[in-house]
Amino acid sequence: MRVEAWIFLALTVFFAFAAVLYGILAGDVEPVGVVALALTAGLSLIIGTFLLFSARRLDQARPEDDDDADVADGAGELGFFSPGSYWPFGMALAAAFTAVATAFLLVWLMVITIGFLMMAICGLLFEYHRRPQSH
């Protein structure tokens, strides 16, 4: 993950430089572009530092990080993926209705849809959680 981390950190530097340059060239005419570029730099910094910290916690190097790795080194099980879950659909539907409620500033609908969104997130997270068996 080190390669991905350095890509995002390089993008952070690029977006910060672009924000400064845009602020100088645009002046007081267009302040929104400077804010957008600065926020983009901040978001790429968050992703880059997360990937860098995650790479430090890995016990072994991934095949993607090794220059001398073969294609066969990346073979094997990648993880568990749910074959047929309806929770992502429910989460997307609740998020869409939350966005519509936010756009029209319907507070009562925002409260309801955020409740449905939280239920969908919890359902997705705990879909395969099993309660400990009592003897």
Short mmCIF file of C-alpha atoms in Angstrom, two decimals:
data_model
loop_
_atom_site.label_atom_id
_atom_site.label_comp_id
_atom_site.label_asym_id
_atom_site.label_seq_id
_atom_site.Cartn_x
_atom_site.Cartn_y
_atom_site.Cartn_z
CA MET A 1 0.00 0.00 0.00
CA ARG A 2 2.99 2.25 0.10
CA VAL A 3 2.74 2.98 -3.62
CA GLU A 4 -0.88 4.06 -3.31
CA ALA A 5 -0.06 6.18 -0.27
CA TRP A 6 2.71 8.03 -2.07
CA ILE A 7 0.45 8.61 -5.08
CA PHE A 8 -2.17 10.28 -2.90
CA LEU A 9 0.45 12.28 -1.00
CA ALA A 10 1.89 13.48 -4.31
CA LEU A 11 -1.64 14.47 -5.36
CA THR A 12 -1.92 16.43 -2.10
CA VAL A 13 1.16 18.44 -3.02
CA PHE A 14 -0.17 18.99 -6.55
CA PHE A 15 -3.60 20.17 -5.39
CA ALA A 16 -2.10 22.47 -2.75
CA PHE A 17 0.22 24.00 -5.36
CA ALA A 18 -2.69 24.32 -7.79
CA ALA A 19 -4.81 26.04 -5.11
CA VAL A 20 -2.08 28.59 -4.42
CA LEU A 21 -1.46 29.19 -8.11
CA TYR A 22 -5.18 29.47 -8.83
CA GLY A 23 -5.58 31.91 -5.94
CA ILE A 24 -2.81 34.11 -7.33
CA LEU A 25 -4.07 34.03 -10.91
CA ALA A 26 -7.80 34.32 -10.20
CA GLY A 27 -7.45 36.82 -7.39
CA ASP A 28 -10.71 37.95 -5.83
CA VAL A 29 -12.73 37.08 -8.92
CA GLU A 30 -13.19 33.37 -8.20
CA PRO A 31 -12.75 32.31 -4.52
CA VAL A 32 -14.72 29.07 -4.87
CA GLY A 33 -12.05 27.38 -7.00
CA VAL A 34 -9.40 28.00 -4.34
CA VAL A 35 -11.63 26.49 -1.66
CA ALA A 36 -12.45 23.48 -3.83
CA LEU A 37 -8.78 22.81 -4.62
CA ALA A 38 -7.79 23.24 -0.96
CA LEU A 39 -10.50 20.81 0.15
CA THR A 40 -9.39 18.34 -2.53
CA ALA A 41 -5.83 18.59 -1.20
CA GLY A 42 -7.12 17.93 2.31
CA LEU A 43 -9.14 14.90 1.24
CA SER A 44 -6.21 13.39 -0.66
CA LEU A 45 -4.04 14.01 2.41
CA ILE A 46 -6.51 12.06 4.55
CA ILE A 47 -6.51 9.12 2.13
CA GLY A 48 -2.71 9.17 1.72
CA THR A 49 -2.00 9.19 5.44
CA PHE A 50 -4.56 6.43 6.05
CA LEU A 51 -2.92 4.25 3.41
CA LEU A 52 0.54 5.01 4.81
CA PHE A 53 -0.50 4.06 8.35
CA SER A 54 -2.24 0.92 7.05
CA ALA A 55 0.91 -0.08 5.15
CA ARG A 56 2.95 0.18 8.34
CA ARG A 57 0.60 -2.22 10.15
CA LEU A 58 0.88 -4.96 7.52
CA ASP A 59 3.10 -7.82 8.61
CA GLN A 60 4.34 -8.79 5.18
CA ALA A 61 4.84 -6.92 1.97
CA ARG A 62 2.20 -7.29 -0.72
CA PRO A 63 3.21 -8.52 -4.18
CA GLU A 64 2.28 -5.09 -5.55
CA ASP A 65 4.93 -3.48 -3.36
CA ASP A 66 7.72 -5.88 -4.39
CA ASP A 67 9.65 -4.98 -7.53
CA ASP A 68 10.76 -8.59 -8.09
CA ALA A 69 7.35 -10.22 -7.60
CA ASP A 70 5.79 -12.60 -10.11
CA VAL A 71 2.14 -12.70 -11.15
CA ALA A 72 1.68 -15.98 -9.28
CA ASP A 73 2.68 -14.29 -6.00
CA GLY A 74 -0.66 -12.47 -5.96
CA ALA A 75 -2.74 -15.64 -6.42
CA GLY A 76 -4.90 -17.05 -3.67
CA GLU A 77 -7.87 -16.06 -1.60
CA LEU A 78 -8.52 -12.32 -1.48
CA GLY A 79 -11.19 -12.32 1.20
CA PHE A 80 -14.86 -12.98 1.81
CA PHE A 81 -17.41 -11.20 -0.32
CA SER A 82 -21.13 -11.52 0.30
CA PRO A 83 -22.74 -13.33 -2.63
CA GLY A 84 -26.17 -11.74 -2.41
CA SER A 85 -26.78 -8.96 0.06
CA TYR A 86 -29.63 -6.49 -0.21
CA TRP A 87 -28.16 -4.08 2.35
CA PRO A 88 -26.10 -2.05 -0.17
CA PHE A 89 -29.27 -1.39 -2.18
CA GLY A 90 -31.12 -0.26 0.94
CA MET A 91 -28.20 1.91 1.96
CA ALA A 92 -28.05 3.56 -1.46
CA LEU A 93 -31.79 4.14 -1.45
CA ALA A 94 -31.69 5.68 2.03
CA ALA A 95 -28.70 7.84 1.06
CA ALA A 96 -30.49 9.04 -2.08
CA PHE A 97 -33.60 10.01 -0.12
CA THR A 98 -31.40 11.71 2.50
CA ALA A 99 -29.74 13.74 -0.25
CA VAL A 100 -33.13 14.76 -1.68
CA ALA A 101 -34.37 15.71 1.80
CA THR A 102 -31.22 17.75 2.36
CA ALA A 103 -31.54 19.48 -1.01
CA PHE A 104 -35.11 20.56 -0.26
CA LEU A 105 -34.33 21.21 3.43
CA LEU A 106 -37.06 18.90 4.68
CA VAL A 107 -35.88 18.33 8.23
CA TRP A 108 -38.60 15.83 9.11
CA LEU A 109 -37.67 13.69 6.10
CA MET A 110 -33.95 14.01 6.88
CA VAL A 111 -34.55 12.60 10.37
CA ILE A 112 -36.50 9.65 8.98
CA THR A 113 -34.07 8.88 6.14
CA ILE A 114 -30.99 9.19 8.37
CA GLY A 115 -32.66 6.65 10.68
CA PHE A 116 -33.14 4.29 7.73
CA LEU A 117 -29.56 4.97 6.62
CA MET A 118 -28.21 4.04 10.07
CA MET A 119 -30.30 0.86 10.06
CA ALA A 120 -28.96 -0.09 6.63
CA ILE A 121 -25.36 0.58 7.70
CA CYS A 122 -25.79 -1.53 10.83
CA GLY A 123 -27.44 -4.27 8.80
CA LEU A 124 -24.52 -4.33 6.37
CA LEU A 125 -21.92 -4.31 9.13
CA PHE A 126 -23.54 -7.02 11.25
CA GLU A 127 -24.91 -9.18 8.43
CA TYR A 128 -22.67 -12.14 9.25
CA HIS A 129 -22.24 -11.48 12.97
CA ARG A 130 -23.24 -14.44 15.09
CA ARG A 131 -24.11 -14.17 18.74
CA PRO A 132 -21.96 -16.34 21.06
CA GLN A 133 -23.69 -19.62 21.79
CA SER A 134 -24.62 -20.17 25.42
CA HIS A 135 -24.37 -23.72 26.71
#
